[in-house]
Coordinates of C-alpha atoms in Angstrom, one line a residue:
Chain E
M1 CA 37.3 -1.0 -60.5
K2 CA 37.4 2.6 -59.4
I3 CA 36.8 4.0 -56.0
M4 CA 35.4 7.5 -55.5
V5 CA 36.0 9.4 -52.3
A6 CA 34.1 12.5 -51.3
I7 CA 36.1 15.0 -49.3
K8 CA 35.1 18.2 -47.5
R9 CA 37.2 21.2 -46.4
V10 CA 36.2 22.2 -42.9
V11 CA 37.4 24.3 -40.0
D12 CA 40.2 22.2 -38.3
Y13 CA 38.8 20.0 -35.6
A14 CA 41.1 21.5 -32.9
V15 CA 40.0 25.1 -33.5
K16 CA 37.8 26.7 -31.0
I17 CA 35.2 28.3 -33.3
R18 CA 33.8 31.9 -33.0
V19 CA 30.3 32.8 -33.9
K20 CA 30.1 36.0 -36.0
S21 CA 28.7 39.0 -34.2
D22 CA 26.0 39.6 -36.8
K23 CA 24.8 36.0 -36.2
T24 CA 25.1 35.0 -39.9
G25 CA 27.4 32.1 -39.2
V26 CA 30.8 31.0 -37.8
E27 CA 34.0 32.9 -38.5
T28 CA 36.0 31.1 -41.2
N29 CA 38.3 33.9 -42.4
N30 CA 41.9 33.4 -41.1
V31 CA 40.9 30.2 -39.4
K32 CA 42.9 27.0 -40.0
M33 CA 41.0 24.7 -42.4
S34 CA 41.7 21.0 -42.9
M35 CA 40.2 17.9 -44.5
N36 CA 37.2 16.7 -42.5
P37 CA 38.6 13.9 -40.2
F38 CA 36.0 11.4 -41.3
C39 CA 36.9 12.1 -45.0
E40 CA 40.6 11.3 -44.2
I41 CA 39.4 7.9 -42.9
A42 CA 37.4 7.5 -46.1
L43 CA 40.4 8.2 -48.2
E44 CA 42.6 5.9 -46.2
E45 CA 40.1 3.1 -46.6
A46 CA 40.0 3.7 -50.4
L47 CA 43.8 3.6 -50.6
K48 CA 43.9 0.4 -48.6
I49 CA 41.4 -1.2 -50.9
K50 CA 43.5 -0.2 -53.9
E51 CA 46.6 -1.6 -52.2
S52 CA 44.9 -4.9 -51.6
G53 CA 44.5 -5.2 -55.4
F54 CA 40.7 -4.9 -55.4
A55 CA 40.6 -1.5 -57.0
S56 CA 42.7 0.1 -59.7
E57 CA 42.1 3.8 -59.1
V58 CA 41.1 6.2 -56.4
V59 CA 39.4 9.4 -57.4
S60 CA 38.9 12.1 -54.8
V61 CA 36.2 14.7 -55.2
S62 CA 35.3 17.9 -53.4
M63 CA 32.7 20.6 -53.8
G64 CA 32.8 24.3 -52.9
P65 CA 35.0 27.3 -53.4
T66 CA 38.4 27.5 -55.0
Q67 CA 40.2 26.6 -51.8
C68 CA 38.8 23.1 -51.9
V69 CA 41.7 22.5 -54.4
D70 CA 44.1 22.6 -51.4
T71 CA 42.2 19.9 -49.7
L72 CA 42.1 17.8 -52.9
R73 CA 45.9 18.4 -53.2
T74 CA 46.3 16.9 -49.7
S75 CA 44.2 13.9 -50.8
L76 CA 46.5 13.4 -53.9
A77 CA 49.6 13.6 -51.6
M78 CA 48.1 10.9 -49.4
G79 CA 47.8 8.7 -52.5
A80 CA 44.7 9.4 -54.5
D81 CA 45.4 9.1 -58.3
R82 CA 43.4 12.1 -59.5
A83 CA 40.9 14.5 -58.2
I84 CA 37.7 16.4 -59.3
H85 CA 36.7 19.8 -58.0
V86 CA 33.1 21.0 -58.5
D87 CA 33.6 24.7 -58.3
T88 CA 30.7 26.7 -56.8
K89 CA 30.5 29.6 -54.4
E90 CA 26.9 28.7 -53.4
M91 CA 26.0 27.3 -50.0
L92 CA 25.7 23.6 -50.4
Y93 CA 23.5 21.5 -48.3
P94 CA 23.8 17.7 -48.2
L95 CA 20.9 17.2 -50.8
S96 CA 22.8 19.3 -53.4
V97 CA 26.1 17.5 -52.6
A98 CA 24.4 14.2 -53.0
K99 CA 23.0 15.2 -56.4
L100 CA 26.4 16.5 -57.5
L101 CA 28.0 13.2 -56.3
K102 CA 25.4 11.2 -58.2
A103 CA 26.1 13.1 -61.4
L104 CA 29.9 12.4 -60.9
V105 CA 29.2 8.8 -60.3
D106 CA 27.3 8.7 -63.6
V107 CA 30.4 10.1 -65.3
E108 CA 33.1 8.1 -63.5
K109 CA 31.2 4.8 -62.8
P110 CA 33.0 3.8 -59.6
G111 CA 32.2 0.5 -57.9
I112 CA 32.5 2.0 -54.4
L113 CA 31.7 5.5 -53.2
I114 CA 33.2 6.2 -49.8
L115 CA 32.3 9.2 -47.6
G116 CA 32.9 10.2 -44.0
K117 CA 29.9 9.6 -41.8
Q118 CA 29.5 13.3 -41.0
A119 CA 31.2 16.6 -41.5
I120 CA 32.4 18.1 -38.2
D121 CA 31.1 21.6 -39.1
D122 CA 27.4 21.1 -40.0
D123 CA 27.2 17.7 -38.1
C124 CA 24.5 16.6 -40.5
N125 CA 25.3 12.9 -41.1
Q126 CA 23.2 12.8 -44.3
T127 CA 25.1 13.0 -47.5
G128 CA 26.2 9.3 -47.8
Q129 CA 22.7 8.1 -47.1
M130 CA 21.2 10.6 -49.6
V131 CA 23.5 9.8 -52.5
A132 CA 22.9 6.0 -51.9
G133 CA 19.2 6.7 -52.1
L134 CA 19.5 8.7 -55.3
L135 CA 21.7 6.0 -56.9
N136 CA 19.5 3.2 -55.5
W137 CA 22.7 1.6 -54.2
P138 CA 22.9 -0.2 -50.9
Q139 CA 24.5 1.7 -48.0
G140 CA 26.9 0.7 -45.3
T141 CA 26.9 3.6 -42.9
F142 CA 29.1 4.2 -39.8
A143 CA 31.4 1.4 -41.0
S144 CA 34.1 0.2 -38.6
K145 CA 35.2 -2.7 -40.8
V146 CA 34.9 -3.4 -44.5
V147 CA 35.7 -6.8 -46.1
L148 CA 35.4 -7.1 -49.9
D149 CA 34.8 -10.4 -51.7
K150 CA 36.0 -10.1 -55.3
E151 CA 34.3 -13.2 -56.6
K152 CA 30.9 -12.6 -55.2
N153 CA 31.2 -8.8 -55.7
V154 CA 30.0 -8.3 -52.1
A155 CA 31.1 -6.0 -49.3
T156 CA 30.7 -7.3 -45.7
V157 CA 30.4 -4.2 -43.5
D158 CA 30.5 -4.0 -39.7
R159 CA 28.5 -0.9 -38.6
E160 CA 28.7 0.9 -35.3
V161 CA 25.1 1.1 -34.1
D162 CA 23.5 2.1 -30.8
G163 CA 23.5 -1.3 -29.2
G164 CA 26.8 -2.6 -30.5
I165 CA 28.1 -3.8 -33.9
E166 CA 25.8 -4.8 -36.8
T167 CA 27.1 -6.8 -39.7
L168 CA 25.6 -6.4 -43.2
S169 CA 26.3 -8.0 -46.6
L170 CA 25.9 -5.5 -49.5
D171 CA 26.1 -6.0 -53.2
L172 CA 28.5 -3.8 -55.1
P173 CA 28.3 -1.0 -56.2
V174 CA 27.9 0.3 -52.8
V175 CA 28.1 3.6 -50.8
L176 CA 30.1 3.4 -47.5
T177 CA 30.4 6.0 -44.8
T178 CA 33.2 5.8 -42.3
D179 CA 33.2 5.7 -38.5
L180 CA 36.3 6.8 -36.6
R181 CA 37.4 3.3 -35.9
L182 CA 37.6 2.1 -39.5
N183 CA 41.3 2.8 -39.8
Q184 CA 44.2 5.2 -38.9
P185 CA 44.8 7.6 -41.8
R186 CA 48.4 7.9 -43.1
Y187 CA 50.4 11.1 -43.3
A188 CA 51.5 12.4 -46.7
T189 CA 55.3 12.2 -47.0
L190 CA 57.3 15.0 -48.6
P191 CA 58.1 13.1 -51.8
N192 CA 54.4 12.3 -52.2
I193 CA 53.5 16.0 -51.6
M194 CA 55.9 16.9 -54.4
K195 CA 54.4 14.2 -56.7
A196 CA 50.9 15.4 -55.9
K197 CA 51.7 18.7 -57.6
S198 CA 51.7 17.0 -61.0
K199 CA 48.5 15.0 -60.5
V200 CA 45.4 16.2 -62.3
I201 CA 42.5 18.0 -60.7
K202 CA 39.7 18.3 -63.1
K203 CA 37.2 21.1 -62.7
F204 CA 33.4 20.9 -63.2
T205 CA 30.7 23.4 -62.4
P206 CA 27.2 22.3 -61.3
Q207 CA 25.9 23.5 -64.7
D208 CA 28.4 21.1 -66.4
L209 CA 26.8 18.3 -64.4
N210 CA 23.3 19.5 -65.0
V211 CA 22.6 19.9 -61.3
E212 CA 20.6 22.8 -60.2
I213 CA 21.7 24.1 -56.7
R214 CA 18.6 25.1 -54.9
S215 CA 17.9 25.0 -51.2
D216 CA 14.9 24.3 -49.2
L217 CA 16.6 25.4 -46.0
E218 CA 17.3 28.9 -44.8
V219 CA 19.7 29.7 -42.0
V220 CA 17.9 32.3 -39.9
E221 CA 20.7 32.8 -37.4
V222 CA 23.7 31.2 -35.7
T223 CA 24.2 31.9 -32.1
E224 CA 26.5 30.9 -29.2
P225 CA 25.1 28.1 -27.0
P226 CA 24.1 29.3 -23.5
K227 CA 27.1 29.5 -21.2
R228 CA 27.2 27.3 -18.1
K229 CA 27.6 29.2 -14.9
A230 CA 31.0 29.0 -13.3
G231 CA 31.6 26.0 -11.1
V232 CA 33.5 25.6 -7.9
L233 CA 36.5 23.6 -7.0
V234 CA 36.1 21.4 -4.0
S235 CA 39.0 20.3 -1.8
S236 CA 37.9 16.8 -0.7
V237 CA 35.7 13.9 -1.5
D238 CA 33.6 14.7 1.6
E239 CA 33.0 18.2 0.4
L240 CA 32.0 16.9 -3.1
I241 CA 29.5 14.4 -1.6
D242 CA 28.1 17.1 0.6
K243 CA 27.6 19.5 -2.3
L244 CA 26.0 16.8 -4.5
K245 CA 23.7 15.9 -1.6
N246 CA 22.7 19.3 -0.2
E247 CA 23.4 21.8 -2.9
A248 CA 22.7 20.1 -6.2
R249 CA 20.5 17.4 -4.6
V250 CA 21.3 14.9 -7.2
I251 CA 22.3 12.0 -5.0
Chain T
M1 CA 14.2 47.0 -50.5
A2 CA 11.9 45.1 -52.7
T3 CA 12.7 41.8 -51.3
I4 CA 11.1 42.3 -47.9
P5 CA 7.5 42.4 -49.0
M6 CA 8.2 39.5 -51.2
L7 CA 9.5 37.5 -48.3
R8 CA 6.5 38.5 -46.3
A9 CA 4.2 37.3 -49.0
Y10 CA 6.1 34.1 -49.2
K11 CA 5.8 33.5 -45.5
R12 CA 2.0 34.2 -45.5
R13 CA 1.6 31.7 -48.3
S14 CA 3.7 29.1 -46.6
T15 CA 1.8 29.4 -43.3
S16 CA -1.6 29.0 -45.1
T17 CA -0.4 26.0 -47.1
F18 CA 0.8 24.3 -43.9
R19 CA -2.1 25.1 -41.7
Y20 CA -3.1 21.5 -41.4
L21 CA -0.3 19.6 -39.8
S22 CA 0.0 15.9 -39.9
T23 CA 3.0 14.2 -38.5
L24 CA 4.4 10.7 -39.2
I25 CA 6.8 9.2 -36.7
L26 CA 9.2 6.6 -37.7
A27 CA 8.9 4.3 -34.7
E28 CA 11.4 1.9 -33.3
H29 CA 10.2 -1.1 -31.3
E30 CA 11.8 -4.0 -29.5
G31 CA 10.4 -6.9 -27.6
G32 CA 6.8 -5.8 -28.1
S33 CA 7.0 -2.2 -27.0
L34 CA 8.2 1.2 -28.3
K35 CA 11.7 2.2 -27.6
A36 CA 12.3 5.1 -25.3
Q37 CA 13.6 7.3 -28.1
T38 CA 10.4 7.0 -30.0
L39 CA 8.5 8.4 -27.0
N40 CA 10.9 11.3 -27.2
A41 CA 10.0 11.8 -30.9
I42 CA 6.3 11.8 -29.9
A43 CA 7.1 14.5 -27.3
A44 CA 8.8 16.5 -30.1
A45 CA 5.8 16.1 -32.4
N46 CA 3.6 17.6 -29.8
Y47 CA 5.6 20.9 -30.1
L48 CA 4.4 21.3 -33.7
G49 CA 1.0 22.4 -32.6
K50 CA -2.1 21.3 -30.9
E51 CA -4.0 20.9 -34.1
S52 CA -1.5 18.4 -35.5
S53 CA -2.4 14.8 -35.9
I54 CA 0.3 12.2 -35.1
S55 CA 0.6 8.8 -36.8
L56 CA 3.1 6.2 -35.8
L57 CA 4.7 3.9 -38.4
L58 CA 5.8 0.5 -37.1
A59 CA 7.3 -2.1 -39.4
G60 CA 8.6 -5.6 -38.9
S61 CA 7.4 -9.1 -38.6
G62 CA 6.3 -11.6 -36.0
P63 CA 4.1 -11.4 -33.0
S64 CA 6.1 -8.8 -31.2
L65 CA 5.2 -6.3 -33.9
Q66 CA 1.5 -6.7 -33.1
E67 CA 2.2 -6.3 -29.4
A68 CA 4.3 -3.1 -30.1
A69 CA 1.4 -1.7 -32.2
A70 CA -1.0 -2.2 -29.3
H71 CA 1.5 -0.4 -27.1
A72 CA 1.9 2.4 -29.6
A73 CA -1.9 2.8 -30.0
S74 CA -2.4 3.4 -26.3
C75 CA 0.9 5.0 -25.2
H76 CA -0.1 8.6 -25.6
P77 CA -3.4 10.5 -26.1
S78 CA -1.9 12.5 -29.0
I79 CA -1.4 9.5 -31.2
S80 CA -4.3 9.4 -33.7
K81 CA -3.3 6.5 -35.8
V82 CA -0.8 3.5 -35.9
L83 CA 0.4 2.3 -39.3
L84 CA 1.6 -1.2 -39.5
A85 CA 3.9 -2.5 -42.2
K86 CA 4.1 -6.3 -41.9
S87 CA 6.7 -7.9 -44.0
D88 CA 9.9 -9.9 -43.6
K89 CA 11.6 -7.1 -45.5
F90 CA 11.4 -5.0 -42.3
T91 CA 12.6 -7.6 -39.8
Y92 CA 16.0 -5.9 -39.6
P93 CA 16.7 -2.2 -39.7
L94 CA 18.0 -2.1 -43.3
A95 CA 17.9 1.3 -44.8
E96 CA 17.1 0.2 -48.3
P97 CA 13.6 -1.3 -47.7
W98 CA 12.8 1.1 -44.8
A99 CA 13.5 4.2 -47.0
K100 CA 11.2 2.8 -49.7
L101 CA 8.5 2.2 -47.1
L102 CA 8.7 5.8 -45.9
Q103 CA 8.4 7.0 -49.5
L104 CA 5.4 4.8 -50.0
V105 CA 3.7 5.8 -46.8
Q106 CA 4.3 9.5 -47.6
K107 CA 2.7 9.0 -51.0
I108 CA -0.4 7.6 -49.4
G109 CA -0.6 9.9 -46.4
S110 CA 0.9 13.3 -47.6
Y111 CA 2.2 14.2 -44.2
S112 CA 3.5 17.6 -43.4
H113 CA 6.2 16.3 -41.1
I114 CA 8.2 13.1 -40.7
I115 CA 10.1 12.7 -37.5
S116 CA 12.5 10.2 -36.2
A117 CA 14.9 10.1 -33.2
S118 CA 18.4 10.7 -34.2
G119 CA 19.8 7.4 -33.0
S120 CA 21.7 5.1 -35.4
F121 CA 18.4 3.8 -36.8
G122 CA 17.0 7.2 -37.7
K123 CA 20.3 8.6 -38.9
N124 CA 20.7 5.7 -41.3
I125 CA 17.2 5.7 -42.8
L126 CA 15.7 9.2 -42.7
P127 CA 18.3 11.0 -45.0
R128 CA 17.9 8.2 -47.6
A129 CA 14.1 8.5 -47.6
A130 CA 14.5 12.3 -47.8
A131 CA 16.6 12.0 -50.9
L132 CA 13.9 9.7 -52.4
L133 CA 11.3 12.4 -51.6
D134 CA 13.7 15.2 -52.8
V135 CA 13.7 17.2 -49.6
S136 CA 16.4 18.3 -47.2
P137 CA 16.2 16.7 -43.8
I138 CA 17.2 18.5 -40.6
S139 CA 19.4 16.5 -38.3
D140 CA 19.4 16.4 -34.5
V141 CA 16.9 19.1 -33.8
I142 CA 17.0 20.3 -30.2
K143 CA 14.1 22.9 -30.3
I144 CA 11.0 23.3 -32.4
S145 CA 10.1 27.0 -32.4
E146 CA 7.4 26.9 -35.1
P147 CA 6.2 24.2 -37.4
H148 CA 9.0 25.1 -39.9
L149 CA 11.6 26.7 -37.6
F150 CA 14.1 24.6 -35.8
V151 CA 17.3 24.9 -33.7
R152 CA 20.1 22.5 -34.1
P153 CA 23.7 22.4 -32.8
I154 CA 26.6 22.7 -35.3
Y155 CA 30.4 22.6 -34.8
A156 CA 30.1 20.0 -32.1
G157 CA 27.6 22.0 -30.2
N158 CA 29.8 25.1 -30.1
A159 CA 27.1 27.0 -32.1
L160 CA 23.4 26.8 -32.4
C161 CA 21.8 27.2 -35.8
T162 CA 18.2 28.3 -36.3
V163 CA 17.0 27.0 -39.7
R164 CA 13.7 27.5 -41.5
Y165 CA 12.4 24.8 -43.8
V166 CA 11.0 26.5 -46.9
G167 CA 10.6 23.4 -49.1
S168 CA 7.7 21.3 -50.0
N169 CA 6.1 18.6 -47.8
P170 CA 7.2 16.6 -46.0
C171 CA 9.5 18.5 -43.6
M172 CA 11.8 15.7 -42.3
L173 CA 13.6 15.9 -39.0
S174 CA 15.5 13.8 -36.6
I175 CA 15.3 15.0 -33.0
R176 CA 17.8 14.8 -30.2
S177 CA 16.1 12.6 -27.6
T178 CA 17.6 14.3 -24.6
S179 CA 16.0 17.6 -25.6
F180 CA 12.4 16.3 -25.7
P181 CA 11.7 14.4 -22.5
M182 CA 8.6 12.3 -22.6
I183 CA 6.0 12.8 -20.0
S184 CA 5.6 9.3 -18.7
M185 CA 2.2 7.8 -19.0
A186 CA 0.9 4.5 -17.7
A187 CA 0.3 2.1 -20.5
D188 CA -3.4 1.7 -19.7
S189 CA -4.1 5.4 -19.1
K190 CA -5.8 5.8 -22.4
S191 CA -9.3 4.4 -22.5
N192 CA -9.8 4.3 -26.3
P193 CA -6.6 3.3 -28.2
A194 CA -5.8 4.8 -31.6
P195 CA -6.9 2.7 -34.6
I196 CA -4.3 0.4 -36.1
D197 CA -4.2 0.3 -39.9
E198 CA -2.2 -2.0 -42.0
V199 CA -0.1 -0.5 -44.8
D200 CA -0.9 -1.9 -48.2
L201 CA 2.6 -2.9 -49.4
S202 CA 1.5 -4.2 -52.8
T203 CA 2.7 -1.1 -54.6
I204 CA 6.1 -0.8 -52.8
D205 CA 9.0 -0.2 -55.2
E206 CA 11.1 -3.4 -54.7
D207 CA 13.9 -2.3 -56.9
G208 CA 17.2 -2.4 -55.1
I209 CA 15.8 -3.8 -51.8
S210 CA 17.4 -7.2 -52.1
K211 CA 20.9 -5.7 -52.5
S212 CA 21.5 -5.6 -48.7
R213 CA 21.3 -8.5 -46.3
Y214 CA 21.4 -8.5 -42.5
I215 CA 24.0 -10.9 -41.1
Q216 CA 24.2 -10.4 -37.3
Q217 CA 24.4 -8.0 -34.4
T218 CA 26.8 -8.3 -31.5
T219 CA 25.4 -6.6 -28.4
Q220 CA 27.1 -5.9 -25.2
E221 CA 24.7 -7.2 -22.6
S222 CA 24.6 -5.0 -19.5
E223 CA 22.5 -4.8 -16.4
R224 CA 23.1 -1.0 -16.1
P225 CA 20.7 1.6 -17.4
D226 CA 20.9 2.7 -21.1
L227 CA 23.5 5.4 -21.6
G228 CA 21.1 7.6 -23.6
N229 CA 18.4 7.7 -20.9
A230 CA 20.3 7.3 -17.6
R231 CA 19.7 9.7 -14.7
V232 CA 23.4 9.4 -13.7
V233 CA 26.3 8.8 -16.1
I234 CA 29.8 8.0 -14.9
T235 CA 32.5 8.4 -17.5
G236 CA 36.2 7.4 -17.6
G237 CA 39.0 8.7 -19.8
R238 CA 42.4 7.7 -20.8
A239 CA 43.8 8.4 -17.3
L240 CA 42.2 5.1 -16.1
K241 CA 45.2 3.5 -17.9
S242 CA 43.7 0.0 -18.3
A243 CA 40.5 -2.0 -18.8
E244 CA 41.2 -3.5 -15.3
N245 CA 41.2 0.0 -13.7
F246 CA 38.1 1.0 -15.6
K247 CA 36.3 -1.5 -13.5
M248 CA 36.5 1.0 -10.7
V249 CA 34.3 3.3 -12.7
E250 CA 31.9 0.4 -13.3
Q251 CA 31.8 -0.3 -9.6
L252 CA 30.9 3.3 -8.8
A253 CA 28.2 3.2 -11.5
E254 CA 26.9 0.0 -10.0
K255 CA 26.6 1.7 -6.6
L256 CA 24.8 4.8 -8.0
G257 CA 22.6 2.9 -10.4
A258 CA 24.4 4.9 -13.2
A259 CA 25.3 4.2 -16.8
V260 CA 28.9 4.0 -17.8
G261 CA 30.4 6.3 -20.5
A262 CA 33.8 6.7 -21.9
T263 CA 35.9 9.1 -24.0
R264 CA 37.3 8.3 -27.4
A265 CA 40.7 7.8 -25.9
A266 CA 39.4 5.1 -23.5
V267 CA 37.5 3.4 -26.3
D268 CA 40.4 3.5 -28.7
A269 CA 42.7 2.1 -26.0
G270 CA 40.3 -0.9 -25.7
Y271 CA 39.2 -0.3 -22.1
V272 CA 35.5 -0.4 -23.0
P273 CA 33.4 -1.1 -26.2
N274 CA 32.7 1.6 -28.7
E275 CA 29.0 2.0 -27.9
L276 CA 29.9 3.6 -24.6
Q277 CA 31.6 6.6 -26.3
V278 CA 30.1 9.9 -25.3
G279 CA 30.7 12.9 -27.7
Q280 CA 30.2 14.5 -31.1
T281 CA 30.5 11.1 -32.8
G282 CA 29.3 8.9 -30.0
K283 CA 26.2 9.2 -27.8
I284 CA 24.8 12.5 -26.7
V285 CA 23.7 12.4 -23.1
A286 CA 22.1 14.9 -20.8
P287 CA 21.7 13.2 -17.4
E288 CA 21.0 14.9 -14.1
L289 CA 24.5 14.1 -12.9
Y290 CA 27.5 13.5 -15.1
M291 CA 30.7 12.5 -13.4
A292 CA 33.9 12.6 -15.4
F293 CA 37.0 10.8 -14.1
G294 CA 40.3 11.4 -15.9
V295 CA 38.6 13.2 -18.8
S296 CA 40.5 16.2 -20.2
G297 CA 37.4 17.7 -21.8
A298 CA 38.2 17.9 -25.6
I299 CA 35.7 19.8 -27.7
Q300 CA 34.5 16.5 -29.2
H301 CA 33.7 15.0 -25.8
L302 CA 32.0 18.2 -24.4
A303 CA 29.7 18.0 -27.4
G304 CA 28.2 14.9 -26.0
M305 CA 27.6 15.9 -22.4
R306 CA 27.5 19.7 -22.1
D307 CA 23.7 19.7 -21.5
S308 CA 24.0 17.6 -18.4
K309 CA 22.3 19.2 -15.4
V310 CA 25.2 18.8 -12.9
I311 CA 28.7 18.1 -14.1
V312 CA 31.4 16.8 -11.8
A313 CA 35.0 16.5 -12.9
V314 CA 37.9 14.7 -11.2
N315 CA 41.3 15.2 -12.7
K316 CA 44.9 15.5 -11.7
D317 CA 45.5 18.4 -14.1
A318 CA 44.0 21.6 -12.7
D319 CA 44.2 23.2 -16.1
A320 CA 42.1 20.5 -17.9
P321 CA 39.3 22.1 -20.0
I322 CA 36.7 19.9 -18.4
F323 CA 36.9 22.1 -15.3
Q324 CA 35.5 25.0 -17.4
V325 CA 32.2 23.3 -17.7
A326 CA 32.2 21.4 -14.4
D327 CA 29.8 22.6 -11.6
Y328 CA 32.0 20.8 -9.1
G329 CA 35.6 20.1 -9.8
L330 CA 38.1 18.1 -7.7
V331 CA 41.7 18.3 -8.5
G332 CA 43.1 14.9 -7.4
D333 CA 44.3 11.5 -8.3
L334 CA 41.3 9.4 -9.4
F335 CA 43.0 6.3 -8.1
E336 CA 42.5 7.8 -4.6
V337 CA 39.3 9.6 -5.2
I338 CA 37.2 6.8 -6.8
P339 CA 37.9 4.3 -3.9
E340 CA 37.0 7.0 -1.4
L341 CA 33.8 7.8 -3.3
L342 CA 33.0 4.1 -3.5
E343 CA 33.3 4.0 0.3
K344 CA 31.4 7.2 1.1
M345 CA 28.8 7.7 -1.6
P346 CA 25.3 6.8 -0.5
E347 CA 23.7 3.8 -2.2
K348 CA 21.4 4.5 -5.1
K349 CA 17.9 5.6 -4.3

């Protein structure tokens, strides 16, 4: 069985972002870009499943401009067997990504598709659910534990939900999206980074996959959130309690 | 510029097409009444316009569903209809049948908007249903400016994005509960409750529904108020050093009638369960008072609490980023400050 992992290139999680002065978006030129942290977890899970003998191959896929190849190269260095890049300069919303992923699933026929639960740039938390809907596959979102049963062809998934942990049993093929606590992603070692250079990254365009990129959303503007007014440092617990009582009136 | 008149023409056309607004709310219920988040979604729906009609969709099985429907029908004067989907398929919040249900109900009702709260229930179901309906959903909306113009946070709340929905019906959104406070209404304040209609499920597309099964849910029982709706939230970070020490935070919460939150570091270290995590990937809270003890204030944590009314930070490190958002900061050892607060803070009101 094959596992497909979707990977997004985003502004590094530690970067303090800057909104462009013309309000068209967030500055991404000369900003450190990395693999979305949830995608790293997705890839790690796929690699673990392969190492357990359940899967034979891990294919990583990414969509977007040419630089996505760097992110895919990182995934190959972590241990993915090969990669697919869907090359497009167009703005991609989750609906388009889900359609492209569905088209790739139709080509590659994986038994498991793993994604991160959300990208840390658009914070949508949609793509996995959408591609599961398009494929009519069951979905195990916000997964914190995945146990696979080879004989029954079933995945038992623990999900992080509002009130605690929910456990589901899902028939394969399945779409999973990863929560932070699913695993601890590995680092790529230098030999593996070298090896990754000879691994194959196949290129597709949306046209090759017969997917029309159209959008029903329009970004009107991107602005900075309102700034909080400067706070004060208090010197003692008594002063803090006094301020909360008499100034802020919250206790 | 030829595009501008075209754009104007497009906008005119879209406003006339969407003049009649009808909203469907994906409701959550528990123990015979609507969950608080659903009331926030109703509050959000009211921002779409006075002319809009609001229907509530409740699904499930058993007597508590009927009770919840009665509650839904009389909970707010703006509710014009309650739709009831009675089936064992909806006993548990499985995305597969629920998304098909939304698709079916949309086919019958042709709503202009479908809204859910952006809790784990809505986040799981709404995008799947949106894909079935071939529309882009809009996540975690914090402001409704016009019926098709919304504001939502991106980059962990470090930027606000205004988006216009220019697609076909329905416009699907999940709303951030803390941004749409519900005006509380007594349950019996409405003299004539909205009609309750049962959804005809005979034509629901069953294909794929049986591929997922609910096994169990493990819940952390707690006497304290729900983290998402609490008036006061007290949060501890890694500096608490152990689950044992974290109990100090819990004691203080107890005294103030507050909910307890935690940073990712505290959760990962096993001091408290995951569902208490506040931040970009955990709960988003906006209480009147947020007190952070031993929390450094990483971008990802600030994303979950920066809209709190009053923020108090106690930290040993005077350079911790949390002090940049705090209204009141106290540089000090939390192992001395918390006991002193426990002693001197007034009891909860």
